[in-house]
Short mmCIF file of C-alpha atoms and ligand atoms in Angstrom, two decimals:
data_model
loop_
_atom_site.label_atom_id
_atom_site.label_comp_id
_atom_site.label_asym_id
_atom_site.label_seq_id
_atom_site.Cartn_x
_atom_site.Cartn_y
_atom_site.Cartn_z
CA MET A 1 21.07 27.63 -12.67
CA ASN A 2 18.81 24.74 -13.29
CA ARG A 3 21.72 22.54 -14.19
CA ILE A 4 23.59 23.46 -11.08
CA THR A 5 20.61 22.74 -8.92
CA ARG A 6 20.04 19.40 -10.51
CA ALA A 7 23.65 18.44 -10.14
CA ALA A 8 23.57 19.49 -6.55
CA ILE A 9 20.63 17.22 -5.94
CA THR A 10 21.69 14.14 -7.83
CA VAL A 11 25.41 13.96 -7.24
CA PRO A 12 25.38 13.72 -3.46
CA VAL A 13 23.87 10.22 -3.47
CA VAL A 14 27.38 8.96 -3.88
CA GLY A 15 29.00 12.12 -2.63
CA LEU A 16 27.27 12.06 0.70
CA THR A 17 28.40 8.54 1.44
CA ALA A 18 31.95 9.42 0.60
CA LEU A 19 31.69 12.51 2.74
CA LEU A 20 30.34 10.60 5.69
CA ALA A 21 32.98 7.97 5.27
CA SER A 22 35.82 10.45 5.17
CA ALA A 23 34.52 12.95 7.70
CA GLY A 24 34.61 10.48 10.56
CA PRO A 25 34.58 11.48 14.18
CA ALA A 26 37.35 14.05 14.09
CA ALA A 27 35.48 16.63 12.05
CA ALA A 28 34.08 18.66 14.95
CA ALA A 29 35.98 19.19 18.14
CA GLU A 30 34.29 16.53 20.20
CA GLY A 31 35.79 14.40 22.87
CA SER A 32 37.33 14.16 26.27
CA ALA A 33 40.76 14.32 27.81
CA GLN A 34 42.30 13.60 31.18
CA ALA A 35 45.38 14.71 33.05
CA ASP A 36 46.99 13.01 36.01
CA LEU A 37 48.58 15.80 37.99
CA THR A 38 51.95 15.33 39.62
CA PRO A 39 54.30 17.74 41.43
CA VAL A 40 56.38 20.03 39.27
CA PRO A 41 60.13 19.59 39.71
CA VAL A 42 62.09 21.53 42.32
CA ASN A 43 59.14 22.72 44.39
CA PRO A 44 58.42 21.01 47.74
CA VAL A 45 55.01 19.55 46.96
CA ASN A 46 53.61 16.26 48.18
CA ALA A 47 50.28 16.22 46.41
CA SER A 48 48.44 14.73 43.47
CA GLY A 49 45.40 15.52 41.38
CA ARG A 50 43.39 14.81 38.30
CA GLY A 51 41.72 16.96 35.70
CA GLU A 52 39.08 15.78 33.28
CA VAL A 53 37.77 17.77 30.37
CA GLU A 54 34.95 17.23 27.92
CA ILE A 55 34.64 19.25 24.77
CA SER A 56 31.72 19.68 22.43
CA GLY A 57 32.50 22.21 19.75
CA THR A 58 33.79 25.20 21.69
CA THR A 59 32.00 24.34 24.93
CA LEU A 60 34.16 22.81 27.61
CA SER A 61 33.21 21.18 30.87
CA PHE A 62 35.73 20.06 33.42
CA SER A 63 36.25 18.48 36.76
CA LEU A 64 39.31 19.03 38.87
CA ALA A 65 40.47 17.31 42.02
CA ALA A 66 43.59 17.55 44.14
CA GLN A 67 44.78 16.41 47.52
CA GLY A 68 47.85 17.30 49.54
CA LEU A 69 48.19 20.98 48.64
CA LEU A 70 48.42 23.76 51.23
CA ALA A 71 45.37 23.65 53.51
CA GLY A 72 43.15 26.68 53.89
CA ALA A 73 44.66 28.47 50.91
CA PRO A 74 43.27 29.14 47.42
CA HIS A 75 44.85 27.30 44.53
CA ALA A 76 44.80 28.99 41.16
CA ALA A 77 44.23 26.39 38.47
CA HIS A 78 44.43 26.74 34.71
CA ILE A 79 44.61 25.04 31.40
CA HIS A 80 47.80 26.20 29.75
CA PHE A 81 48.69 26.02 26.09
CA GLY A 82 51.15 27.74 23.80
CA GLU A 83 51.51 27.48 20.07
CA SER A 84 55.27 27.49 20.47
CA ALA A 85 55.41 25.79 23.87
CA ARG A 86 56.62 22.20 24.20
CA ASN A 87 53.13 21.25 25.36
CA GLU A 88 54.37 19.26 28.30
CA CYS A 89 55.09 19.68 31.98
CA PRO A 90 58.34 21.40 32.90
CA THR A 91 61.46 19.53 33.91
CA ALA A 92 64.17 20.54 36.35
CA SER A 93 66.18 21.90 33.44
CA ASP A 94 63.56 24.61 32.98
CA ASN A 95 64.53 25.99 36.39
CA ASN A 96 66.58 29.19 36.23
CA ALA A 97 66.33 29.33 32.46
CA ALA A 98 65.94 33.06 33.05
CA PRO A 99 66.46 35.07 36.22
CA LEU A 100 63.22 36.48 37.49
CA PRO A 101 62.18 39.48 39.50
CA GLY A 102 61.18 38.66 43.03
CA GLU A 103 62.87 35.26 43.15
CA SER A 104 65.44 35.52 45.91
CA ASP A 105 66.84 32.00 45.76
CA PRO A 106 66.40 30.89 42.16
CA HIS A 107 67.59 27.32 42.76
CA GLU A 108 64.93 26.44 45.27
CA HIS A 109 61.91 27.94 43.59
CA PHE A 110 60.27 27.03 40.34
CA THR A 111 58.05 29.83 39.10
CA THR A 112 55.12 29.87 36.72
CA THR A 113 57.15 31.94 34.28
CA GLU A 114 59.93 29.35 34.27
CA GLY A 115 57.38 26.71 33.28
CA ALA A 116 56.01 28.70 30.35
CA PRO A 117 58.35 27.26 27.68
CA ALA A 118 56.96 23.85 28.64
CA TYR A 119 53.24 24.54 29.06
CA GLY A 120 52.61 27.94 27.48
CA GLU A 121 50.30 30.60 28.79
CA ILE A 122 46.95 30.43 30.53
CA VAL A 123 44.11 29.71 28.09
CA VAL A 124 41.37 28.74 30.57
CA SER A 125 41.04 29.74 34.22
CA LEU A 126 39.48 26.84 36.06
CA THR A 127 37.55 29.05 38.45
CA THR A 128 34.74 27.78 40.66
CA THR A 129 32.37 30.55 39.57
CA GLY A 130 32.21 33.40 37.10
CA ASP A 131 34.62 34.23 34.32
CA THR A 132 36.96 31.50 33.08
CA SER A 133 39.03 33.56 30.67
CA PRO A 134 42.79 34.06 31.10
CA SER A 135 42.06 37.39 32.74
CA SER A 136 40.72 35.51 35.78
CA GLY A 137 44.06 33.72 36.07
CA LEU A 138 44.81 35.18 39.49
CA ALA A 139 41.25 35.63 40.75
CA VAL A 140 42.21 33.97 44.02
CA ASP A 141 38.76 34.50 45.50
CA ARG A 142 37.24 32.21 42.84
CA PHE A 143 39.61 29.26 42.95
CA PRO A 144 39.27 26.09 45.00
CA VAL A 145 40.55 26.25 48.55
CA GLY A 146 42.28 23.71 50.72
CA ASP A 147 44.26 20.50 50.77
CA HIS A 148 41.47 18.39 49.39
CA PHE A 149 39.04 19.63 46.80
CA GLU A 150 37.00 18.37 43.91
CA TYR A 151 34.69 20.43 41.74
CA SER A 152 33.31 20.60 38.26
CA ARG A 153 31.82 23.12 35.87
CA GLY A 154 30.13 23.12 32.49
CA ASP A 155 29.57 25.69 29.78
CA VAL A 156 33.08 27.08 29.68
CA GLN A 157 33.60 28.70 26.29
CA VAL A 158 36.93 28.22 24.55
CA SER A 159 38.26 29.06 21.11
CA GLU A 160 38.35 26.43 18.39
CA GLU A 161 42.11 26.52 18.57
CA VAL A 162 42.09 25.73 22.27
CA ALA A 163 39.49 22.99 21.79
CA GLN A 164 41.66 21.38 19.13
CA ALA A 165 44.80 21.79 21.20
CA ILE A 166 43.18 20.01 24.13
CA LEU A 167 41.87 17.15 22.02
CA SER A 168 45.23 16.68 20.38
CA GLY A 169 47.01 16.31 23.69
CA LYS A 170 48.77 19.68 23.66
CA ALA A 171 47.19 21.40 26.65
CA VAL A 172 48.40 21.18 30.23
CA VAL A 173 46.56 21.54 33.55
CA VAL A 174 48.51 23.41 36.23
CA ILE A 175 47.48 24.01 39.85
CA HIS A 176 49.38 26.66 41.73
CA GLY A 177 50.31 27.47 45.32
CA VAL A 178 53.46 26.28 47.11
CA ASP A 179 54.21 26.78 50.80
CA TYR A 180 57.99 26.73 50.55
CA ASP A 181 58.70 27.71 54.11
CA GLY A 182 55.99 25.54 55.61
CA ASP A 183 54.46 28.34 57.63
CA GLY A 184 50.98 27.26 56.63
CA THR A 185 50.15 30.31 54.58
CA TYR A 186 51.21 32.15 51.46
CA SER A 187 53.91 34.59 52.58
CA ALA A 188 56.68 36.42 50.85
CA GLY A 189 59.37 34.66 52.90
CA ASP A 190 62.50 33.72 50.93
CA ARG A 191 60.48 33.32 47.80
CA GLY A 192 59.60 36.97 47.49
CA VAL A 193 56.81 38.40 45.41
CA SER A 194 55.08 36.72 42.52
CA ASP A 195 56.53 36.91 39.04
CA LEU A 196 52.96 37.25 37.78
CA ASP A 197 51.65 39.89 40.17
CA PRO A 198 53.94 41.72 42.61
CA SER A 199 51.01 42.31 44.94
CA LEU A 200 50.89 38.55 45.63
CA PRO A 201 53.49 36.38 47.35
CA GLY A 202 55.35 34.09 44.97
CA GLU A 203 54.11 31.16 47.06
CA ALA A 204 50.56 31.89 45.90
CA THR A 205 51.30 31.63 42.19
CA ASP A 206 54.17 29.18 41.75
CA PRO A 207 53.15 25.92 40.11
CA ALA A 208 52.52 22.94 42.36
CA LEU A 209 50.89 20.26 40.20
CA CYS A 210 51.03 19.68 36.47
CA GLY A 211 49.65 17.19 33.98
CA VAL A 212 49.23 17.03 30.21
CA LEU A 213 45.65 16.56 29.06
CA ASN A 214 45.61 13.35 27.04
CA ALA A 215 42.67 12.86 24.75
CA SER A 216 40.74 9.66 25.32
CA GLN A 217 41.05 7.16 22.50
CA VAL A 218 37.30 6.66 22.68
CA SER A 219 36.18 10.28 22.52
CA THR A 220 32.82 9.74 24.21
CA GLN A 221 32.25 6.59 26.22
CA PRO A 222 28.77 5.15 25.80
CA VAL A 223 26.71 4.82 28.96
CA GLY A 224 25.99 1.31 30.17
CA ALA A 225 25.76 -1.92 28.26
CA VAL A 226 24.94 -2.65 24.63
CA ALA A 227 21.46 -3.78 23.60
CA ALA A 228 22.49 -6.16 20.86
CA GLY A 229 19.71 -8.71 20.65
CA ASP A 230 15.96 -8.98 20.81
CA GLY A 231 15.71 -12.41 22.35
CA SER A 232 14.27 -14.02 19.28
CA SER A 233 16.85 -16.77 19.33
CA SER A 234 16.85 -17.43 23.03
CA ALA A 235 14.99 -20.39 24.49
CA ASP A 236 13.09 -17.98 26.70
CA GLY A 237 12.33 -15.81 23.75
CA GLY A 238 9.81 -18.34 22.59
CA SER A 239 10.13 -17.65 18.90
CA ALA A 240 10.17 -20.42 16.37
CA LEU A 241 13.21 -22.66 16.43
CA PRO A 242 15.10 -23.99 14.65
CA TYR A 243 16.04 -21.31 12.21
CA VAL A 244 16.04 -22.01 8.58
CA LEU A 245 18.45 -19.81 6.80
CA GLY A 246 18.12 -19.84 3.12
CA GLY A 247 19.31 -18.05 0.08
CA LEU A 248 22.49 -16.14 0.28
CA GLY A 249 25.48 -18.41 0.07
CA LEU A 250 27.45 -16.22 2.37
CA THR A 251 25.03 -16.59 5.21
CA ALA A 252 24.64 -20.29 4.64
CA ALA A 253 28.34 -20.89 4.68
CA GLY A 254 28.60 -18.83 7.80
CA GLY A 255 25.94 -20.81 9.49
CA ALA A 256 27.60 -24.04 8.50
CA ALA A 257 30.95 -23.02 9.85
CA PHE A 258 29.40 -21.84 13.04
CA ALA A 259 27.37 -25.00 13.45
CA ALA A 260 30.43 -27.07 12.78
CA ARG A 261 32.29 -25.29 15.52
CA ARG A 262 29.43 -25.68 17.94
CA SER A 263 29.23 -29.35 17.30
CA SER A 264 32.96 -29.75 17.68
CA ARG A 265 32.83 -27.99 20.98
CA ALA A 266 29.90 -30.02 22.18
CA THR A 267 31.73 -33.26 21.58
CA ALA A 268 35.08 -32.00 22.82
CA MET B 1 35.97 -17.90 -0.74
CA PHE B 2 32.31 -18.40 0.04
CA ALA B 3 31.19 -18.33 -3.53
CA ALA B 4 31.02 -22.10 -3.67
CA ALA B 5 28.13 -22.23 -1.26
CA GLY B 6 25.33 -22.38 -3.73
CA MET B 7 22.12 -23.90 -2.49
CA ALA B 8 21.69 -23.82 1.18
CA ALA B 9 19.50 -24.28 4.13
CA VAL B 10 21.06 -24.54 7.51
CA VAL B 11 19.21 -25.79 10.49
CA LEU B 12 20.60 -24.68 13.78
CA LEU B 13 19.50 -25.58 17.23
CA PRO B 14 21.19 -22.75 18.99
CA GLN B 15 20.17 -23.54 22.52
CA ASP B 16 20.77 -27.23 22.36
CA ILE B 17 24.47 -27.63 22.20
CA SER B 18 24.47 -31.26 23.20
CA GLY B 19 21.88 -32.22 20.62
CA PRO B 20 22.58 -32.94 17.00
CA VAL B 21 23.41 -30.02 14.82
CA ARG B 22 22.00 -30.77 11.45
CA LEU B 23 23.68 -29.30 8.45
CA ASP B 24 21.84 -29.36 5.21
CA VAL B 25 24.55 -27.72 3.24
CA PRO B 26 26.22 -30.12 0.85
CA VAL B 27 28.88 -27.64 -0.13
CA ALA B 28 29.54 -26.42 3.34
CA VAL B 29 32.77 -28.33 3.76
CA ASP B 30 34.21 -26.73 0.66
CA ALA B 31 32.65 -23.44 1.35
CA ALA B 32 33.90 -23.04 4.84
CA PRO B 33 37.26 -24.61 5.56
CA VAL B 34 37.26 -22.99 8.90
CA THR B 35 39.13 -23.53 12.13
CA LEU B 36 38.20 -27.14 12.84
CA THR B 37 41.52 -27.95 11.29
CA PRO B 38 43.25 -24.67 11.88
CA ASP B 39 44.67 -23.24 8.73
CA THR B 40 48.00 -21.90 9.84
CA SER B 41 48.17 -19.56 6.90
CA THR B 42 45.28 -17.56 8.27
CA ARG B 43 46.51 -17.76 11.84
CA VAL B 44 48.53 -14.85 12.93
CA PRO B 45 51.11 -15.35 15.64
CA GLY B 46 50.42 -13.53 18.83
CA PRO B 47 52.12 -10.28 19.58
CA THR B 48 55.60 -10.90 20.86
CA SER B 49 57.05 -7.44 20.66
CA PRO B 50 56.41 -4.67 23.16
CA ALA B 51 53.38 -2.49 22.64
CA ALA B 52 55.52 0.36 21.38
CA HIS B 53 56.40 -1.76 18.37
CA SER B 54 52.94 -3.14 17.82
CA PRO B 55 51.42 -2.42 14.42
CA ARG B 56 49.32 0.66 13.78
CA LEU B 57 47.37 2.09 10.89
CA PRO B 58 46.25 5.65 10.19
CA ALA B 59 42.55 6.42 10.51
CA SER B 60 40.26 4.90 7.89
CA ASP B 61 36.68 3.80 8.32
CA PRO B 62 36.01 0.08 8.54
CA VAL B 63 33.80 -1.24 5.75
CA ARG B 64 33.70 -4.99 6.23
CA VAL B 65 34.37 -7.51 8.96
CA ARG B 66 35.23 -11.15 8.44
CA ILE B 67 35.45 -13.72 11.19
CA PRO B 68 36.71 -16.89 9.50
CA ALA B 69 36.22 -19.08 12.58
CA LEU B 70 32.50 -18.31 12.50
CA GLY B 71 32.15 -18.03 8.75
CA VAL B 72 30.74 -14.57 9.25
CA THR B 73 31.15 -11.69 6.87
CA SER B 74 29.32 -8.41 7.26
CA ARG B 75 29.30 -4.93 5.96
CA ILE B 76 29.92 -2.28 8.62
CA MET B 77 27.76 0.77 9.32
CA HIS B 78 28.41 3.74 11.61
CA LEU B 79 26.96 3.82 15.12
CA GLY B 80 26.61 6.86 17.35
CA LEU B 81 24.90 7.43 20.65
CA GLU B 82 21.26 7.22 21.65
CA ARG B 83 19.66 10.11 23.50
CA ASP B 84 20.23 8.36 26.81
CA GLY B 85 23.95 8.14 26.13
CA SER B 86 23.98 4.44 25.34
CA MET B 87 25.49 3.16 22.13
CA GLU B 88 23.30 2.85 19.08
CA VAL B 89 22.93 -0.64 17.68
CA PRO B 90 22.35 -1.71 14.07
CA PRO B 91 18.73 -1.75 12.90
CA GLY B 92 18.75 -5.44 12.07
CA ALA B 93 20.55 -8.77 12.31
CA TYR B 94 23.04 -7.38 9.82
CA PRO B 95 25.14 -5.34 9.34
CA VAL B 96 27.64 -4.94 12.12
CA GLY B 97 28.16 -1.39 13.41
CA TRP B 98 31.31 0.53 14.26
CA TYR B 99 30.99 2.97 17.14
CA ASP B 100 32.32 6.04 15.36
CA ARG B 101 33.56 7.78 18.49
CA SER B 102 36.06 4.99 18.95
CA PRO B 103 39.28 4.74 16.92
CA THR B 104 39.01 3.20 13.48
CA PRO B 105 40.20 -0.44 13.56
CA GLY B 106 43.98 -0.39 13.24
CA GLN B 107 44.47 2.93 15.00
CA LEU B 108 45.88 3.12 18.49
CA GLY B 109 43.11 2.41 20.98
CA PRO B 110 40.00 0.27 21.30
CA ALA B 111 37.95 0.16 18.08
CA VAL B 112 34.44 -0.91 19.01
CA LEU B 113 32.11 -3.02 16.86
CA ALA B 114 28.63 -4.07 17.93
CA GLY B 115 26.36 -6.61 16.28
CA HIS B 116 23.19 -8.38 17.20
CA VAL B 117 23.12 -11.88 18.54
CA ASP B 118 19.66 -12.20 17.06
CA TRP B 119 16.99 -10.03 15.54
CA GLU B 120 13.42 -10.90 14.64
CA GLY B 121 14.07 -14.59 14.64
CA GLU B 122 17.27 -14.42 12.67
CA PRO B 123 20.68 -15.03 14.11
CA GLY B 124 22.57 -11.76 13.96
CA ALA B 125 26.03 -11.15 12.59
CA PHE B 126 27.52 -11.74 16.03
CA TYR B 127 25.40 -14.73 16.88
CA GLY B 128 28.42 -16.99 17.29
CA LEU B 129 30.65 -14.50 19.07
CA ARG B 130 30.86 -16.37 22.34
CA GLU B 131 32.27 -19.33 20.46
CA LEU B 132 35.41 -17.46 19.50
CA ARG B 133 38.62 -18.65 21.06
CA VAL B 134 41.96 -17.12 21.84
CA ALA B 135 44.05 -16.71 18.68
CA ASP B 136 41.08 -16.72 16.32
CA ILE B 137 41.34 -13.90 13.85
CA VAL B 138 39.04 -11.07 12.90
CA VAL B 139 39.74 -9.28 9.66
CA ILE B 140 38.62 -5.72 8.97
CA ASP B 141 38.61 -4.27 5.48
CA ARG B 142 39.01 -0.51 5.57
CA ALA B 143 37.88 2.27 3.30
CA ASP B 144 41.46 3.10 2.29
CA GLY B 145 41.91 -0.41 0.94
CA THR B 146 44.04 -1.64 3.80
CA VAL B 147 43.23 -4.75 5.78
CA ALA B 148 43.64 -4.95 9.55
CA THR B 149 43.95 -8.40 11.03
CA PHE B 150 43.24 -8.84 14.72
CA ARG B 151 43.88 -11.78 17.01
CA VAL B 152 41.45 -12.66 19.77
CA ASP B 153 42.99 -12.14 23.22
CA ARG B 154 39.99 -13.13 25.29
CA VAL B 155 36.24 -13.60 25.27
CA GLU B 156 34.26 -12.35 28.26
CA GLU B 157 30.66 -12.35 29.35
CA HIS B 158 29.44 -9.69 31.77
CA PRO B 159 26.06 -8.84 33.29
CA LYS B 160 24.73 -5.71 31.64
CA ASP B 161 24.31 -4.04 35.00
CA ASP B 162 28.02 -4.55 35.58
CA PHE B 163 29.38 -3.62 32.16
CA PRO B 164 33.20 -3.30 32.22
CA THR B 165 33.22 0.18 30.71
CA LYS B 166 36.84 0.88 31.47
CA ASP B 167 38.15 -2.38 30.02
CA VAL B 168 36.10 -1.96 26.87
CA TYR B 169 36.38 1.75 26.15
CA GLY B 170 39.40 2.84 28.18
CA ASP B 171 42.73 3.86 26.68
CA ILE B 172 45.16 1.07 25.75
CA ASP B 173 48.74 0.93 24.49
CA HIS B 174 48.03 -0.88 21.24
CA ALA B 175 45.58 -1.06 18.35
CA GLY B 176 42.74 -3.09 19.80
CA LEU B 177 39.32 -4.31 18.76
CA ARG B 178 36.22 -5.01 20.81
CA LEU B 179 33.31 -7.01 19.43
CA ILE B 180 30.16 -6.70 21.50
CA THR B 181 26.91 -8.62 21.38
CA CYS B 182 24.30 -9.91 23.78
CA GLY B 183 24.40 -13.08 25.80
CA GLY B 184 23.11 -14.83 28.84
CA ALA B 185 19.46 -15.34 29.63
CA PHE B 186 16.75 -13.29 27.97
CA ASP B 187 14.59 -11.24 30.27
CA GLU B 188 11.04 -11.19 28.91
CA ASP B 189 10.10 -8.29 31.16
CA THR B 190 12.81 -5.92 29.98
CA GLY B 191 13.02 -7.34 26.48
CA ASP B 192 16.73 -7.57 26.95
CA TYR B 193 19.46 -10.09 27.39
CA LEU B 194 21.05 -10.01 30.81
CA ASP B 195 24.65 -10.15 29.62
CA ASN B 196 27.00 -8.75 27.04
CA VAL B 197 29.52 -10.97 25.34
CA ILE B 198 32.69 -9.03 24.61
CA VAL B 199 35.61 -10.18 22.49
CA PHE B 200 38.93 -8.40 23.06
CA ALA B 201 41.42 -8.57 20.18
CA SER B 202 44.70 -6.94 19.15
CA LEU B 203 46.03 -5.89 15.78
CA THR B 204 48.69 -8.32 14.60
CA ALA B 205 49.01 -7.70 10.88
CA THR B 206 48.27 -5.02 8.36
CA GLY B 207 48.17 -5.18 4.62
CU1 LIG C 1 48.42 28.07 35.67
#
């Protein structure tokens, strides 16, 4: 017991350094990701949007904006991910991969279900209030409304798996709601009922905008500028000049090289 | 390569560029054969291939930075964030710090190093940063034993109240390096320099 304790205390002097060196920034899920949202193929959408996500452990905050979607109507919005999905936005070749209930003209409508092989299932519901779990996926009374919206939320809880998926660029933001027939509202029309919920028109749930969440290379951007000097070498700083650097050869050589360059520039 | 510099006292007049710069380092010429007559063997040609083919390295912490043109060598420590969200800075003139929420130097993206221009009367590791020129090299030794060599693309100076956050920290299509220090006039009231000097560089060789 005593030996173990002692070892535990003395070894980490080196061990800790190695640990810190190897652990790096990727150890905890920490970072941010962004998605530029563009229209899914097939569907008549002339809109754009952007989603931004920040993750700290299993806490997620997000902001979502879109313009050009159907005015006056709610737009369900989610983060999608699937272990076996392609982790990307669907392409036209995903259309009609399988015939679907409620889709009367399969060539002209691209449904949420048809996109699933690309982006997987709902893992976060980007609601404006309340629950954000997949079970709120069609909570149309808690999604943003209109042709121009922007909102953000914090404190969304996600699983570690989802946090990792997002930070490794595998999650996809999808905003739904397509007015195929241009009647200004979600109606059954030629589209029929939703493949997700037969009590809703397909127009209300078909995907409109999609974008893969790409993790930022710098996981957390520092705020503002960098305070990298104390003024002790500036003329205004008023401290003793010139410097006398002594001792270490390395520093001296460095100073010499630097001085040489300065003088060369001054006479150039 | 610097071992030859035995005895040494260097007198610098940092603010007086036009005045004489007195070197009291007899061995300096041997010790620092740097850049005045560019040594082509240490110059790396600029990137000519598209970004997709630009070199990359897997993640490995940086341990040492060398800037031959300035004769600077420094150990590298980790930097995080201050409570106010700004970047930590090293506790003294040396060492240089790597912002550990940026990619490690050699990985895709902007690896960020910060060093002081001065500290308590001493020139800091990045004192000479603004003197760097396009095509100068910056060499990073990494914990995995690999060496990442970067080529300076540009040197910029920006007011701190107009810091180019996106250019410095935003995503890029290659393995990049940013060296940040202070510059411009010193504001006695705030105890801060008014500008940041930022060197932008790209990975050109790995070994
Ligand atoms: Cu969705």
